[in-house]
Amino acid sequence: ASHTQIYTLSNEGPEFVCPVDICVIDCPADTDMIQNTFDNYANLATVNVSCFGTPTITNNFSPNGFNLQDCNNGPVAVSNTVAWQIVTFTATDQCGRTGTCTAMVVIKDTDGPVISSTPSDAIRLFDANAQANYESWANNNIANFVVDDACNGFTPNPINWSYSPTTPNTTFVGPFATTVVTFTAIDNCGNTTAVNATFRLKEVPTSNTATISGIIQTEDDEQVEGVTVTLNSGSTTAGEPPVTTEDGTYEIVAELGQNYEVIPSRTGDILNGITTIDLILMGQHLLEIQTLDSPYKLIAADINRSGSITSLDMIELRRLILLIDDAYSNNTSWRFIDTDYVFPNPENPFAFTFPEERLINNLTEAEIADFIAIKTGDLNGSAQPLTLAPSGDTRNRDQLNIKVTNQKLVEGKTYTIDFKAQDFKHILGYQFTLEFNPNQLNFVEIQTGEFSNLTKENFGVQNTEGRITSSWNATREQTIMDDAVLFSIVFKAKQNINLDKAISITSTLTPAEAYRGDLEQMGVGLLFDNTINDGYEFNLFQNQPNPFKSETTIGFSLSEESESTLTIYDITGRILKQITDNYSPGYHQIIIDGGALPSVGLLYYKLETTKNTATMKMIKQ
């Protein structure tokens, strides 16, 4: 007898475990950011299956499916929540069974309102209406604030405002009782943002005069010292013009009932804040790699005051840096724009005439005339606004070294000194002063090297003073192989002297600075790749002149008497000329007749003694 029994194994279905924490998305966030944040949260979920295979996981989340609530006044008890939704996750295994879990997704608003306008300062008379004037000024500021807190549509935009203190200060220091007022914007979630403004009280005049006063500062709120403020009335100037102090303020007492023109000026100080880095920024702006981001910087870049920014501005700015020119062709060192002026088109401030003075018609009470100071040519805001400001600390900076082969210079001989790249990586520009003693060397000329965009226009020469200024820049960072010749300078020696004792890089005229691709500032120096002592060492020097046609001189020095062989050969190794002789310790020269060398182009010459060997390159034309 037999019997058949059937057994069936059945899947128990997947177990879906949601992430433990609530999914929190910070506002503001666009649809993509919301989806990405949720996806990262969803990846934390786990699914346990008792059968083989990978389950399929789905959810009903929608970045546009949120329910709105008023921060803390809603069904979700998560602080600062402005929107929420319940998301159901479903896992389906290969047997068709499912497991689910639910999770809460909330959007929180923890950022304060964005205030994109600046409150106006004020000066009022200290009289019976001082408190009312103070409140009126504060409320006008609040009404004119431009503020946004929409949180991408998740929250309404009502903003509550407060200001502090609620009463003005009445303690006078000098001509004013000054109150620094804090305006605070508060959104529905209680997030706050604050800005400050200044309210000044001025005593009621006891005569027929009132004060015209103000503050002059850069767009970065740095007070500018040494600005002469001239007050014109018709064809006359009202009194001795004041000069701003370290706090950038000035004050002029003027007759009531008159019309006035307030004109700031600051002269001299041409190179304050101007370096090759400004050329870099101007070049990047012209090529639209990185445009200047404020109307004040655009005005600073208009070097020749033409009402536009062109390559002519770069040429004039470079000539100033190189000290070829010592003044602007058609501009002033500083320009000043009325602070109250709003540019109709900030991306082109030259489209409309902007005020560089303040006009006051029929002066009846104290007036405030503030100005924004612009240093012509300074595009990175590095100008020192104070007349006696300390120079920057350049210690512990990285340094860009320019390599030079040291050699002994002989009186009466002419030498071409090659200035070579050394770790020249990711460089946007450099500048320096090369100094030489005019009693030891006489400048002959500058020659360009393998650096294609470096020309003689990048140099300024003051031969009698023994100084050569240099400024080079590119719009994109440059990397050059080691030992590539950046440029060459031809000198004629007036004395016997080692090269490293005759030239040096300094900041005497043009500060020695270099700039990496991220605009990090470095120092610049000379690196001599060998040393020479007065007791002579074995050295083979660069032939002079090089390149040459009819004749060239090869110099060398020996530390001891030795039979020495000088061999000249072409790039194939074929010997073109060989000279052997016994030489004493010291410096020696061999004159080579170019006509006796059958080859042209790149040649090599080698000096061999019983103990030493050295090889150099030269070019025969």
PDB file of N, CA, C and O in Angstrom, residues 292-320:
ATOM      1  N   LEU A 292      33.643  91.774 -13.587  1.00  0.00           N
ATOM      2  CA  LEU A 292      33.640  92.592 -12.371  1.00  0.00           C
ATOM      3  C   LEU A 292      32.201  92.715 -11.876  1.00  0.00           C
ATOM      4  O   LEU A 292      31.279  92.966 -12.657  1.00  0.00           O
ATOM      5  N   ASP A 293      32.019  92.566 -10.557  1.00  0.00           N
ATOM      6  CA  ASP A 293      30.675  92.337 -10.032  1.00  0.00           C
ATOM      7  C   ASP A 293      30.037  93.549  -9.367  1.00  0.00           C
ATOM      8  O   ASP A 293      29.052  93.410  -8.647  1.00  0.00           O
ATOM      9  N   SER A 294      30.557  94.753  -9.569  1.00  0.00           N
ATOM     10  CA  SER A 294      29.909  95.931  -9.000  1.00  0.00           C
ATOM     11  C   SER A 294      30.160  97.125  -9.906  1.00  0.00           C
ATOM     12  O   SER A 294      31.188  97.183 -10.599  1.00  0.00           O
ATOM     13  N   PRO A 295      29.243  98.098  -9.925  1.00  0.00           N
ATOM     14  CA  PRO A 295      29.463  99.285 -10.762  1.00  0.00           C
ATOM     15  C   PRO A 295      30.682 100.076 -10.326  1.00  0.00           C
ATOM     16  O   PRO A 295      31.339 100.723 -11.152  1.00  0.00           O
ATOM     17  N   TYR A 296      31.029 100.019  -9.033  1.00  0.00           N
ATOM     18  CA  TYR A 296      32.180 100.768  -8.548  1.00  0.00           C
ATOM     19  C   TYR A 296      33.486 100.170  -9.078  1.00  0.00           C
ATOM     20  O   TYR A 296      34.434 100.901  -9.415  1.00  0.00           O
ATOM     21  N   LYS A 297      33.566  98.834  -9.157  1.00  0.00           N
ATOM     22  CA  LYS A 297      34.760  98.202  -9.731  1.00  0.00           C
ATOM     23  C   LYS A 297      34.865  98.506 -11.225  1.00  0.00           C
ATOM     24  O   LYS A 297      35.968  98.668 -11.753  1.00  0.00           O
ATOM     25  N   LEU A 298      33.724  98.565 -11.910  1.00  0.00           N
ATOM     26  CA  LEU A 298      33.740  98.893 -13.333  1.00  0.00           C
ATOM     27  C   LEU A 298      34.261 100.315 -13.542  1.00  0.00           C
ATOM     28  O   LEU A 298      35.034 100.574 -14.462  1.00  0.00           O
ATOM     29  N   ILE A 299      33.851 101.244 -12.687  1.00  0.00           N
ATOM     30  CA  ILE A 299      34.348 102.616 -12.793  1.00  0.00           C
ATOM     31  C   ILE A 299      35.849 102.649 -12.491  1.00  0.00           C
ATOM     32  O   ILE A 299      36.611 103.367 -13.152  1.00  0.00           O
ATOM     33  N   ALA A 300      36.297 101.853 -11.517  1.00  0.00           N
ATOM     34  CA  ALA A 300      37.728 101.802 -11.198  1.00  0.00           C
ATOM     35  C   ALA A 300      38.538 101.263 -12.367  1.00  0.00           C
ATOM     36  O   ALA A 300      39.710 101.616 -12.543  1.00  0.00           O
ATOM     37  N   ALA A 301      37.931 100.394 -13.193  1.00  0.00           N
ATOM     38  CA  ALA A 301      38.652  99.793 -14.317  1.00  0.00           C
ATOM     39  C   ALA A 301      38.733 100.720 -15.526  1.00  0.00           C
ATOM     40  O   ALA A 301      39.513 100.453 -16.447  1.00  0.00           O
ATOM     41  N   ASP A 302      37.952 101.791 -15.531  1.00  0.00           N
ATOM     42  CA  ASP A 302      37.990 102.745 -16.651  1.00  0.00           C
ATOM     43  C   ASP A 302      39.164 103.694 -16.434  1.00  0.00           C
ATOM     44  O   ASP A 302      38.989 104.847 -16.043  1.00  0.00           O
ATOM     45  N   ILE A 303      40.370 103.213 -16.697  1.00  0.00           N
ATOM     46  CA  ILE A 303      41.592 103.949 -16.367  1.00  0.00           C
ATOM     47  C   ILE A 303      41.681 105.266 -17.135  1.00  0.00           C
ATOM     48  O   ILE A 303      42.054 106.295 -16.568  1.00  0.00           O
ATOM     49  N   ASN A 304      41.330 105.251 -18.403  1.00  0.00           N
ATOM     50  CA  ASN A 304      41.463 106.464 -19.213  1.00  0.00           C
ATOM     51  C   ASN A 304      40.181 107.301 -19.248  1.00  0.00           C
ATOM     52  O   ASN A 304      40.073 108.245 -20.016  1.00  0.00           O
ATOM     53  N   ARG A 305      39.208 106.922 -18.434  1.00  0.00           N
ATOM     54  CA  ARG A 305      37.958 107.691 -18.260  1.00  0.00           C
ATOM     55  C   ARG A 305      37.229 107.885 -19.588  1.00  0.00           C
ATOM     56  O   ARG A 305      36.693 108.953 -19.880  1.00  0.00           O
ATOM     57  N   SER A 306      37.194 106.847 -20.384  1.00  0.00           N
ATOM     58  CA  SER A 306      36.542 106.924 -21.686  1.00  0.00           C
ATOM     59  C   SER A 306      35.073 106.545 -21.626  1.00  0.00           C
ATOM     60  O   SER A 306      34.357 106.659 -22.612  1.00  0.00           O
ATOM     61  N   GLY A 307      34.602 106.055 -20.475  1.00  0.00           N
ATOM     62  CA  GLY A 307      33.231 105.583 -20.371  1.00  0.00           C
ATOM     63  C   GLY A 307      33.058 104.159 -20.824  1.00  0.00           C
ATOM     64  O   GLY A 307      31.940 103.708 -21.061  1.00  0.00           O
ATOM     65  N   SER A 308      34.164 103.415 -20.931  1.00  0.00           N
ATOM     66  CA  SER A 308      34.121 101.995 -21.289  1.00  0.00           C
ATOM     67  C   SER A 308      35.424 101.364 -20.822  1.00  0.00           C
ATOM     68  O   SER A 308      36.383 102.053 -20.475  1.00  0.00           O
ATOM     69  N   ILE A 309      35.452 100.038 -20.840  1.00  0.00           N
ATOM     70  CA  ILE A 309      36.648  99.294 -20.422  1.00  0.00           C
ATOM     71  C   ILE A 309      37.183  98.554 -21.637  1.00  0.00           C
ATOM     72  O   ILE A 309      36.487  97.723 -22.219  1.00  0.00           O
ATOM     73  N   THR A 310      38.416  98.873 -22.040  1.00  0.00           N
ATOM     74  CA  THR A 310      39.023  98.283 -23.220  1.00  0.00           C
ATOM     75  C   THR A 310      40.464  97.904 -22.912  1.00  0.00           C
ATOM     76  O   THR A 310      40.975  98.143 -21.811  1.00  0.00           O
ATOM     77  N   SER A 311      41.137  97.328 -23.921  1.00  0.00           N
ATOM     78  CA  SER A 311      42.547  96.973 -23.771  1.00  0.00           C
ATOM     79  C   SER A 311      43.416  98.209 -23.566  1.00  0.00           C
ATOM     80  O   SER A 311      44.520  98.115 -23.015  1.00  0.00           O
ATOM     81  N   LEU A 312      42.939  99.388 -23.995  1.00  0.00           N
ATOM     82  CA  LEU A 312      43.708 100.616 -23.768  1.00  0.00           C
ATOM     83  C   LEU A 312      43.837 100.902 -22.275  1.00  0.00           C
ATOM     84  O   LEU A 312      44.868 101.431 -21.828  1.00  0.00           O
ATOM     85  N   ASP A 313      42.818 100.540 -21.493  1.00  0.00           N
ATOM     86  CA  ASP A 313      42.905 100.705 -20.042  1.00  0.00           C
ATOM     87  C   ASP A 313      43.975  99.790 -19.466  1.00  0.00           C
ATOM     88  O   ASP A 313      44.709 100.172 -18.547  1.00  0.00           O
ATOM     89  N   MET A 314      44.091  98.570 -19.992  1.00  0.00           N
ATOM     90  CA  MET A 314      45.126  97.646 -19.517  1.00  0.00           C
ATOM     91  C   MET A 314      46.512  98.185 -19.844  1.00  0.00           C
ATOM     92  O   MET A 314      47.433  98.099 -19.017  1.00  0.00           O
ATOM     93  N   ILE A 315      46.680  98.735 -21.041  1.00  0.00           N
ATOM     94  CA  ILE A 315      47.988  99.269 -21.437  1.00  0.00           C
ATOM     95  C   ILE A 315      48.400 100.410 -20.511  1.00  0.00           C
ATOM     96  O   ILE A 315      49.535 100.461 -20.015  1.00  0.00           O
ATOM     97  N   GLU A 316      47.469 101.336 -20.244  1.00  0.00           N
ATOM     98  CA  GLU A 316      47.815 102.469 -19.386  1.00  0.00           C
ATOM     99  C   GLU A 316      48.082 102.022 -17.961  1.00  0.00           C
ATOM    100  O   GLU A 316      49.007 102.526 -17.308  1.00  0.00           O
ATOM    101  N   LEU A 317      47.292 101.054 -17.464  1.00  0.00           N
ATOM    102  CA  LEU A 317      47.504 100.567 -16.097  1.00  0.00           C
ATOM    103  C   LEU A 317      48.862  99.884 -15.976  1.00  0.00           C
ATOM    104  O   LEU A 317      49.576 100.072 -14.980  1.00  0.00           O
ATOM    105  N   ARG A 318      49.258  99.094 -16.982  1.00  0.00           N
ATOM    106  CA  ARG A 318      50.562  98.435 -16.924  1.00  0.00           C
ATOM    107  C   ARG A 318      51.700  99.469 -16.925  1.00  0.00           C
ATOM    108  O   ARG A 318      52.686  99.323 -16.223  1.00  0.00           O
ATOM    109  N   ARG A 319      51.561 100.528 -17.727  1.00  0.00           N
ATOM    110  CA  ARG A 319      52.601 101.556 -17.772  1.00  0.00           C
ATOM    111  C   ARG A 319      52.741 102.247 -16.413  1.00  0.00           C
ATOM    112  O   ARG A 319      53.843 102.639 -16.013  1.00  0.00           O
ATOM    113  N   LEU A 320      51.642 102.367 -15.687  1.00  0.00           N
ATOM    114  CA  LEU A 320      51.714 102.935 -14.341  1.00  0.00           C
ATOM    115  C   LEU A 320      52.439 101.984 -13.389  1.00  0.00           C
ATOM    116  O   LEU A 320      53.277 102.403 -12.586  1.00  0.00           O
TER     117      LEU A 320
END
